[in-house]
Coordinates of C-alpha atoms and ligand atoms in Angstrom, one line a residue:
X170 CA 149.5 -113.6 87.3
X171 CA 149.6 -113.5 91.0
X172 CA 150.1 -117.2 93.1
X173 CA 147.1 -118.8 93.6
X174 CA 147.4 -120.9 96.6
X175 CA 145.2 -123.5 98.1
X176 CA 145.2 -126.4 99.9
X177 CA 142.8 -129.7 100.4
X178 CA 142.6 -131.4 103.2
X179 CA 141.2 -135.1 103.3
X180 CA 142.2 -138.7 103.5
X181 CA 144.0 -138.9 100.1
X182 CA 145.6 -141.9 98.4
X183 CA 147.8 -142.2 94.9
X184 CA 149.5 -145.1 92.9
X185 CA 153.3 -144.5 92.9
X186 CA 154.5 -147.7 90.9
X187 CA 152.9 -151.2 89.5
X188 CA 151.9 -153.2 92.0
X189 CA 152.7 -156.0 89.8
X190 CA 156.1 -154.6 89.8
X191 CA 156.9 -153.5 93.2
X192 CA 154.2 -155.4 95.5
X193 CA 151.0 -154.0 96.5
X194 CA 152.5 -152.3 100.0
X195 CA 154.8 -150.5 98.1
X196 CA 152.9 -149.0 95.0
X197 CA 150.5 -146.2 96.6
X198 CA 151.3 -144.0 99.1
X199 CA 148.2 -143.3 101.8
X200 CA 147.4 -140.5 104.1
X201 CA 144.4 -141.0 106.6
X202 CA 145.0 -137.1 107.4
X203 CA 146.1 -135.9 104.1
X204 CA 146.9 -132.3 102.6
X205 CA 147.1 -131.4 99.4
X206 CA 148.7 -128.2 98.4
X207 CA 148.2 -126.6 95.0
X208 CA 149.8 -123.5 93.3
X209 CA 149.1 -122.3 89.9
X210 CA 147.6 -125.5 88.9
X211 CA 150.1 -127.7 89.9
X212 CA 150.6 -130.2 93.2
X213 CA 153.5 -128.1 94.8
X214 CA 152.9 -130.6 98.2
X215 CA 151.2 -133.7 99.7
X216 CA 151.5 -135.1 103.3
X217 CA 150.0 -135.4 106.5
X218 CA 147.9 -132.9 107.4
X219 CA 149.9 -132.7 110.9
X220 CA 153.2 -132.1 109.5
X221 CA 152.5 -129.9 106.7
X222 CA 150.5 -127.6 108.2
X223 CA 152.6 -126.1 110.3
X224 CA 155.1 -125.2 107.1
X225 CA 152.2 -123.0 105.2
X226 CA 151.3 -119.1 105.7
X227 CA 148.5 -118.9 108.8
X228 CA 146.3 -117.2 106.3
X229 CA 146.2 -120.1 103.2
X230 CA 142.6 -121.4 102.0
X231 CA 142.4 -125.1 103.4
X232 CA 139.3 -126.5 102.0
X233 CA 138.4 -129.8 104.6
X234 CA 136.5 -132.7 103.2
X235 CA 135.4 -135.0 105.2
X236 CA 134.5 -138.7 104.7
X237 CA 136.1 -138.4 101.2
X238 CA 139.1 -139.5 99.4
X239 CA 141.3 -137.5 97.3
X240 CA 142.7 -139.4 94.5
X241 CA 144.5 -138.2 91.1
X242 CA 141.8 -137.6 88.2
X243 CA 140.8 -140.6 86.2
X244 CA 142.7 -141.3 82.7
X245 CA 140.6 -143.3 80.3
X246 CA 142.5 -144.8 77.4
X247 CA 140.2 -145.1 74.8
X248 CA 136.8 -143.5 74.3
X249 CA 134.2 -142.4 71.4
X250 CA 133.0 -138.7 71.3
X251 CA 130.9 -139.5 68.9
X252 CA 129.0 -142.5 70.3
X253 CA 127.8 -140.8 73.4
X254 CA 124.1 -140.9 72.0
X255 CA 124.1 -145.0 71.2
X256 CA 125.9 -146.5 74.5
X257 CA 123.3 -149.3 74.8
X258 CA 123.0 -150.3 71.3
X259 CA 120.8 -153.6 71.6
X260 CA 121.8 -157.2 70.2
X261 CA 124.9 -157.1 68.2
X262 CA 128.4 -158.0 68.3
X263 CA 131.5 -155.8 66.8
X264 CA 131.2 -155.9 63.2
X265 CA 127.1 -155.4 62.9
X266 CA 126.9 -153.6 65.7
X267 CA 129.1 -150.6 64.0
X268 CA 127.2 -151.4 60.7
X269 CA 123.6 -151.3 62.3
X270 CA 124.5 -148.4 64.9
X271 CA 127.7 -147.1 65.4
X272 CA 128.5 -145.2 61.5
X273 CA 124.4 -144.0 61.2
X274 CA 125.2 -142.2 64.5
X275 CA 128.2 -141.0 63.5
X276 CA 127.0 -139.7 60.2
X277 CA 125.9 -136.8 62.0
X278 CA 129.1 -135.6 63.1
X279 CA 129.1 -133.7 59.8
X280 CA 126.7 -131.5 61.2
X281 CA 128.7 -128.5 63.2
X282 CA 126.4 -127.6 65.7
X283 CA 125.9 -131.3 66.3
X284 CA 129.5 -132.0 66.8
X285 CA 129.3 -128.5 69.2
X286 CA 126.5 -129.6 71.4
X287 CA 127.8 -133.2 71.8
X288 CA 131.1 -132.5 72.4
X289 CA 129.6 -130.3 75.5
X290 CA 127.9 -133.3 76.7
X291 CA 131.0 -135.6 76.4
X292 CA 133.2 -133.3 78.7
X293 CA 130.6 -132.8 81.0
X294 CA 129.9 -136.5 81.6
X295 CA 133.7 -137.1 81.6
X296 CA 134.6 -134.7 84.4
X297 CA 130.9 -135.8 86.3
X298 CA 132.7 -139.2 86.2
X299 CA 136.1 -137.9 87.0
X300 CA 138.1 -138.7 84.2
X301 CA 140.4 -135.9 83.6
X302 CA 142.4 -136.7 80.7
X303 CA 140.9 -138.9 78.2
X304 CA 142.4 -140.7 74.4
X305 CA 139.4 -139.6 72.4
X306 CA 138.0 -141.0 68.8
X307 CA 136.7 -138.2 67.2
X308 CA 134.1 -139.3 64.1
X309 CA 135.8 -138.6 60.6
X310 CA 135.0 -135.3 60.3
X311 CA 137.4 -132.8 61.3
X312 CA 134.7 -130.9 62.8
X313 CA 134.5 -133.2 65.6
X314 CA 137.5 -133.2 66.5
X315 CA 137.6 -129.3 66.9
X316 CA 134.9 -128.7 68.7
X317 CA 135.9 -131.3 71.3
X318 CA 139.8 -129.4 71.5
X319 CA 137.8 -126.2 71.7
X320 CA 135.3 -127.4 74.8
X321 CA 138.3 -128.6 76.3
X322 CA 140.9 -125.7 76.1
X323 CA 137.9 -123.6 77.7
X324 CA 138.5 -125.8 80.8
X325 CA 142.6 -126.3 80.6
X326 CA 142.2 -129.8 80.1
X327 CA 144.6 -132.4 79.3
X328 CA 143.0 -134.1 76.3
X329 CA 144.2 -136.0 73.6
X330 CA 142.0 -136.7 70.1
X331 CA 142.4 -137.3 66.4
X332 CA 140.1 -137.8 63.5
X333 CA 139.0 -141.5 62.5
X334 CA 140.8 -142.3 59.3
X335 CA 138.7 -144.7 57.7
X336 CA 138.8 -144.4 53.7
X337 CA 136.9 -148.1 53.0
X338 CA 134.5 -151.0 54.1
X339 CA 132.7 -148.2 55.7
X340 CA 129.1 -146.3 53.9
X341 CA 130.1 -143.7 51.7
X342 CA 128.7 -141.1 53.9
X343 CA 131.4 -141.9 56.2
X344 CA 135.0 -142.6 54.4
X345 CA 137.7 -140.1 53.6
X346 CA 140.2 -140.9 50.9
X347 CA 143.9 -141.5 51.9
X348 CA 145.0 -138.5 50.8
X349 CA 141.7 -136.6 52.2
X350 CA 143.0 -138.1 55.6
X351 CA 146.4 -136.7 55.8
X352 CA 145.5 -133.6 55.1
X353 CA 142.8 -132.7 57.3
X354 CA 144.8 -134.6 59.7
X355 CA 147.9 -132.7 59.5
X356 CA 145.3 -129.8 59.6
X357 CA 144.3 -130.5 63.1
X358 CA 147.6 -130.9 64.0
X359 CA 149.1 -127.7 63.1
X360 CA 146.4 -126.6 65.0
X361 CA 146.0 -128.7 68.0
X362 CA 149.0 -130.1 69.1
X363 CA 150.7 -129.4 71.7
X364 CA 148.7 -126.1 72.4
X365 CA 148.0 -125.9 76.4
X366 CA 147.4 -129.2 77.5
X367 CA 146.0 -130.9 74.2
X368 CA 147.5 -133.5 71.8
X369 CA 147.3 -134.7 68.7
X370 CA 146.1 -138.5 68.1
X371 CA 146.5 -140.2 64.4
X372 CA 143.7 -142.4 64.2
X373 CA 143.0 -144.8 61.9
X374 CA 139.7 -146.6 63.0
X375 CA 141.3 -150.1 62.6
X376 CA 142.9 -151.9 60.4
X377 CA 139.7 -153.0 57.7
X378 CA 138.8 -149.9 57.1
X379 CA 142.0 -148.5 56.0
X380 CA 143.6 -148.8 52.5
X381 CA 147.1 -149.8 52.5
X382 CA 147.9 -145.6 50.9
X383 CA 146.1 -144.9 53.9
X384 CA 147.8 -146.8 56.5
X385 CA 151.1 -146.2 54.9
X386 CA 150.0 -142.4 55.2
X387 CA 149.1 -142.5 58.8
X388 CA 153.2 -143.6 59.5
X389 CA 154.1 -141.0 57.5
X390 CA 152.4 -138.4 59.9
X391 CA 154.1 -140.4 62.9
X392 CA 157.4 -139.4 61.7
X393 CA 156.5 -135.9 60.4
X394 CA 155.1 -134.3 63.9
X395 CA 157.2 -135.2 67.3
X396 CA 155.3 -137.1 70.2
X397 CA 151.9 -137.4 68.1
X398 CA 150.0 -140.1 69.7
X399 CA 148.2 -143.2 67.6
X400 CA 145.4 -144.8 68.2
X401 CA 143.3 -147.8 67.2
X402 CA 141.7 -150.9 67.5
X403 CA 143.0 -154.3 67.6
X404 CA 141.9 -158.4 67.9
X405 CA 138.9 -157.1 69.8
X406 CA 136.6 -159.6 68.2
X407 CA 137.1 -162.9 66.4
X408 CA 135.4 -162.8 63.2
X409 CA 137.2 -159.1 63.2
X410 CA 140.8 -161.0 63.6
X411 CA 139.6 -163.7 60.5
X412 CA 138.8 -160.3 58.3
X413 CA 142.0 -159.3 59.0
X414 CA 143.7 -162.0 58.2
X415 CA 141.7 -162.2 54.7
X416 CA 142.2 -158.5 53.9
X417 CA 146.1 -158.3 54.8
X418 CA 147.0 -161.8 53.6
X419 CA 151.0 -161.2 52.8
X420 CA 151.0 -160.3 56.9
X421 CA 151.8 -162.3 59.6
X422 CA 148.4 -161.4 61.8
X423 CA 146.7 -158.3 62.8
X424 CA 149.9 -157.0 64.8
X425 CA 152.1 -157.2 62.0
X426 CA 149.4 -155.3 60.0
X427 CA 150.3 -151.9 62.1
X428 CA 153.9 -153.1 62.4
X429 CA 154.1 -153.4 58.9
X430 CA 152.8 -149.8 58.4
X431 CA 155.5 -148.4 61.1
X432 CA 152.2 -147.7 63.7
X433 CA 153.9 -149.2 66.8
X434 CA 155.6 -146.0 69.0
X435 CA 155.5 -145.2 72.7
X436 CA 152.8 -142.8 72.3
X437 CA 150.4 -145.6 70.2
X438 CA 147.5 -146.7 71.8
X439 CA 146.2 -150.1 70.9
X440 CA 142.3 -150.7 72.3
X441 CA 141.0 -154.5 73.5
X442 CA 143.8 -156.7 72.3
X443 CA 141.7 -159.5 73.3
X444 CA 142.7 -162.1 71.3
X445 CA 146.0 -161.2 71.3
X446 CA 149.5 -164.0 71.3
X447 CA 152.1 -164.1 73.0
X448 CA 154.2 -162.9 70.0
X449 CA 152.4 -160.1 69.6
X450 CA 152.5 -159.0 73.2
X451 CA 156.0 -159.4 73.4
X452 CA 156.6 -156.7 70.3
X453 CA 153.9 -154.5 71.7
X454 CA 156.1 -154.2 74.6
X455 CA 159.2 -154.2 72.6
X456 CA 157.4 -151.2 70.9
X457 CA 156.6 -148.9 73.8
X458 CA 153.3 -149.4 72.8
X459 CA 150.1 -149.8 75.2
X460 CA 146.8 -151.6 75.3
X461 CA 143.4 -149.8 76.3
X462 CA 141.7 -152.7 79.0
X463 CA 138.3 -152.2 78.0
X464 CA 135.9 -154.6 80.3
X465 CA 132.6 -153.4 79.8
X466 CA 133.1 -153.3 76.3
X467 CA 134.1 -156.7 76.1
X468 CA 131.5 -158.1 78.2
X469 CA 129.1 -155.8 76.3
X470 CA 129.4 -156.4 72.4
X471 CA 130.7 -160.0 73.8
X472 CA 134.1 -159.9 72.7
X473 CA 135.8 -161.9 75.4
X474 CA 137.9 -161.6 78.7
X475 CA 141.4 -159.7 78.6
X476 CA 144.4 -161.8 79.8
X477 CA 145.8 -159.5 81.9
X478 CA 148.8 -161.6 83.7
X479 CA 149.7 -162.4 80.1
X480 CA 150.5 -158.4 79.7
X481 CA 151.9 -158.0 83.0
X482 CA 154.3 -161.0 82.1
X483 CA 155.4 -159.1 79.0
X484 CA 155.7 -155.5 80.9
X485 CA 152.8 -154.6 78.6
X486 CA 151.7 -151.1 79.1
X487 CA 148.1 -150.7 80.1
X488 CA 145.4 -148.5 80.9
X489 CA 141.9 -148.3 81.2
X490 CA 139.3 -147.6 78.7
X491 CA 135.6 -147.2 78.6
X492 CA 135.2 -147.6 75.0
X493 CA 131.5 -145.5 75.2
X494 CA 129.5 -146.4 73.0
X495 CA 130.7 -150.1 72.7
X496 CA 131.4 -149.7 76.8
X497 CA 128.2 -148.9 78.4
X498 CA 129.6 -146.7 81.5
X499 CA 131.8 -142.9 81.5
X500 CA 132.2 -144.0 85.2
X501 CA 136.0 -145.6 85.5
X502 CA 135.0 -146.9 88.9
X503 CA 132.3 -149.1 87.1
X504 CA 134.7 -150.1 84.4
X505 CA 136.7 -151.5 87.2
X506 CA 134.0 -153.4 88.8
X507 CA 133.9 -155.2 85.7
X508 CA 137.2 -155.4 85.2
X509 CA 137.1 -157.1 88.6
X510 CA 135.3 -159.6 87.4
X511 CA 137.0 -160.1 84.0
X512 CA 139.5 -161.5 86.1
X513 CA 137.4 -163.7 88.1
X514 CA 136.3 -165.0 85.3
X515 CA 139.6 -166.4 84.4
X516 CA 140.4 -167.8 87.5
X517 CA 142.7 -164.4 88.5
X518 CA 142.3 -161.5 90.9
X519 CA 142.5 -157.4 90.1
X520 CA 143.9 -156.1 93.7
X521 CA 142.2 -152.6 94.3
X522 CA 145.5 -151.0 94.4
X523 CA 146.1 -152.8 90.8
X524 CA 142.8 -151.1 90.0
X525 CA 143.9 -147.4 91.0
X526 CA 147.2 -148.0 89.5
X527 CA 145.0 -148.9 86.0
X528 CA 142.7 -145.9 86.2
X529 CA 145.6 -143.0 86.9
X530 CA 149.5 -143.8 87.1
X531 CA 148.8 -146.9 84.4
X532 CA 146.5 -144.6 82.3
X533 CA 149.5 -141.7 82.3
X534 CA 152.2 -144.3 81.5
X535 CA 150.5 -145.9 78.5
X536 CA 150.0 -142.1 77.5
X537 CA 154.3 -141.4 78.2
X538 CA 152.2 -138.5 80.8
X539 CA 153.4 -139.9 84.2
X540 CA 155.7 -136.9 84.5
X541 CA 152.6 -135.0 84.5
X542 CA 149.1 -137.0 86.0
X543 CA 148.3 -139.9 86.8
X544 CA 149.7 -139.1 90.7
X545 CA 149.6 -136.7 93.4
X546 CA 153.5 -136.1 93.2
X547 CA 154.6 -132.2 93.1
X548 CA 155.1 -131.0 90.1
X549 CA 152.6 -132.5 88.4
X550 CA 149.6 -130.9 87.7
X551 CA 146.7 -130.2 89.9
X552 CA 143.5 -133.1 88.5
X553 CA 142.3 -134.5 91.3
X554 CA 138.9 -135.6 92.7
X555 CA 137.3 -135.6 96.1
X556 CA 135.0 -139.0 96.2
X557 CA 132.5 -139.1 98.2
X558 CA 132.1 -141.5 101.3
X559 CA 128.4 -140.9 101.8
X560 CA 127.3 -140.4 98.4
X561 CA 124.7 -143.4 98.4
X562 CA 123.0 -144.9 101.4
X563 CA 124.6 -148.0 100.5
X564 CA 127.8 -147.0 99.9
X565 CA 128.1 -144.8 103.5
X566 CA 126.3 -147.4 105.2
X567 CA 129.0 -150.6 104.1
X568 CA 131.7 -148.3 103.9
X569 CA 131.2 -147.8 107.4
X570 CA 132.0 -151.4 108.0
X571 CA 135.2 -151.1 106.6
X572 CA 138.7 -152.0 108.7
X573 CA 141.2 -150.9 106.1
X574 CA 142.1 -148.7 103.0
X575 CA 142.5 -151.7 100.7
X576 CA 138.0 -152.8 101.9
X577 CA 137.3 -149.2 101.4
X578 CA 138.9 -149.0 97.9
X579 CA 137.6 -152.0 97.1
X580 CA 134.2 -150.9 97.4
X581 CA 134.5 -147.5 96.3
X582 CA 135.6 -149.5 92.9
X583 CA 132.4 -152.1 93.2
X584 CA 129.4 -149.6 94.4
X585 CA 131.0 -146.4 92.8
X586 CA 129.6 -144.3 90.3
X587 CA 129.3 -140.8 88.9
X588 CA 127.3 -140.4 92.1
X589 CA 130.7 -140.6 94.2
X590 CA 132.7 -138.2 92.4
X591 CA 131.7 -135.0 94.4
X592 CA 134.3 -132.7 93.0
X593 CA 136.7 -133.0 90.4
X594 CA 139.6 -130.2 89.8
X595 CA 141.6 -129.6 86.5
X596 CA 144.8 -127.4 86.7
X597 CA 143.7 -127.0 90.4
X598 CA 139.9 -125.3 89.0
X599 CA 137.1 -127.2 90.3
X600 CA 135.4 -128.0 86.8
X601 CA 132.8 -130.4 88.4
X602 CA 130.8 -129.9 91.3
X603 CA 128.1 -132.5 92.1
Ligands
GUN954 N1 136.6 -151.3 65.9 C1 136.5 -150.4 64.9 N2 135.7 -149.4 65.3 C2 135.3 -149.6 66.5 C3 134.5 -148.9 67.4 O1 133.9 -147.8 67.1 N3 134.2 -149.4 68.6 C4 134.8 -150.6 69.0 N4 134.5 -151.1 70.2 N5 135.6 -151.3 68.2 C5 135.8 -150.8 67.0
ZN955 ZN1 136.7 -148.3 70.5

């Protein structure tokens, strides 16, 4: 293949560490005149404009935006493919609300050419949004899970998706069996992991709608395949957490319930952890494990307010996660905003530059990826986004009033939408184009 070389030139900002760890000054790296330089789908350079220019062949493609911010892709931690078509289920919280809505829309998933034309909705409103690598649910059929890996191999996507294992307390239409689970599982795996930039996600829905054979099943995949990811939910809801508790009586809460099942890795993905302890923050850290911040969920379905500081004070990983359909937005700049005010609700506050960090070098930690996204670093790959200054009358007209980075992040997080995501580039191909 001959080197494809091209270069962006903008204001462009990245997260290189935890503000909570380092100090805000110290965790992004800004450049009011930036240029980004991309060959064969990876960052091979980022600096100012004024001194990098000079270093590159006269003849290079510079493409200049102007009033917009380059910023890494977005990395959402825990979505539904197959709840695109109920986000804005009316009147229920968790437990009804799957019963009422979420499993009669996911019945359909059965239905190939369902799963096909869905799945090209999903990616579409993902990269409209500018998330570029998402943790995805699939629905239990296998079939949804491949025709989301297929969409997204089309692109050169980094994506990451399993099948829901759910073999009880579910409609019949909708269970597997233990045994079913593993092996159409293992199935997608062979197939799916690791090929290009996909991976492999065991996913057991959460911890009442798996068997004990089941759960005991989805460890044993853990160990069989290296760096397969896990995902699921936990204490997201409070009558949810009491089920648990009734359902897995021998264990010591819901935690345990995973732990117990050898569920808790580096790659594992835990969405809400609302009502999480201490405790069980502490051994999620222990664990390498991460929690999926889901705000609009939580304020959606009523759930309750992340503690935050308490993860931070544990060195809790955590990302972001829109949790569509229980989250009612694909845009991680609205999913901020709330998050925003999550905290303020609590009496805390969520810096912007706290807010990048959660939507791309968090998002790539708590996914073990931060070699890869989540920054503008060379030699990582190219999934970035160009957001645009002026793309409401509001947002040009306030952002005009702006005196710093931090006030124009800020807003960019609180008026932002799909609308301000102009472009957004996967393995340095534009793959959205307002
Ligand atoms: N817990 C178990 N399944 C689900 C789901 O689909 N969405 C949410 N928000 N929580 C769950
Ligand atoms: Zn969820």
């Amino acid at each position: 293949m001959p080197l494809t070389r091209k270069a962006y030139r903008a204001a462009i900002l990245h997260s290189i560490a935890d503000p909570a760890e380092v100090g805000i000054e110290a965790s992004y790296e800004y450049f009011e005149d930036g240029l980004l330089v991309v060959d064969n789908g990876q960052i091979s350079a980022l600096g100012h404009a004024s001194e990098l220019l000079a270093s590159l062949p006269a003849d290079i493609e510079i493409t200049h935006y102007q009033d917009a911010l380059i910023t890494p892709g977005f990395i959402d931690t825990h979505i539904h493919l197959p709840q695109t078509g109920m986000v804005g289920a009316y009147g229920e919280q968790l437990l009804d609300w799957l019963n009422t809505y979420t499993f009669p829309c996911e019945s359909q998933f059965a239905d190939q050419a369902h799963a096909e034309e869905v799945a090209g909705i999903f990616i579409k409103e993902l990269l409209r949004n500018g998330t570029t690598t998402a943790l995805v649910f699939g629905s239990v059929h296998p079939q949804s899970v491949n025709a989301f890996f297929e969409a997204a191999q089309k692109l050169d996507l980094r994506m990451i998706a399993g099948k829901v294992m759910m073999d009880r307390n579910a409609p019949d239409y909708l269970t597997d069996t233990a045994e079913s689970s593993y092996l159409e599982s293992k199935a997608l795996i062979e197939r799916w992991h690791g090929k290009g930039r996909l991976h492999y996600a065991v996913t057991p829905r959460f911890a009442p709608t798996s068997t004990p054979e089941q759960l005991t099943l989805a460890g044993q995949l853990l160990g069989e395949y290296p760096d397969l990811y896990m995902q699921t939910h936990i204490s997201e809801n409070l009558q949810e957490v009491e089920w648990v508790k009734e359902l897995f009586p021998e264990r010591k809460g819901y935690l345990d319930v995973y732990d117990h099942y050898q569920l808790l890795s580096e790659r594992s993905v835990f969405a809400h952890g609302v009502h999480l302890c201490d405790d069980e923050c502490a051994r999620l850290a222990q664990t390498g494990s991460a929690v999926a911040f889901c705000p609009t969920s939580n304020l959606f379905l009523g759930s309750g307010l992340f503690n935050l500081p308490m993860a931070e004070k544990h060195k809790l990983n955590v990302g972001l996660g829109t949790d569509v359909g229980g989250g009612t937005s694909f845009s991680l700049l609205q999913t901020l905003n709330e998050a925003y005010k999550v905290m303020q609700l609590q009496g805390a506050r969520l810096s912007p530059f706290k807010s990048l960090y959660l939507a791309t070098l968090g998002g790539a930690r708590a996914l073990r990826l931060e070699e890869r996204i989540g920054t503008l670093q060379p030699g990582t790959d190219a999934d970035f986004l160009v957001l645009d200054y002026n793309a409401t009358p509001l947002l040009s007209y306030r952002l005009k009033q702006s005196k710093s980075i931090a006030e124009t992040l800020f807003v960019l997080m609180t008026l932002g939408d799909d609308r301000t995501v102009a472009q957004t580039y996967a393995a340095g191909n534009l793959v959205h184009q307002r």
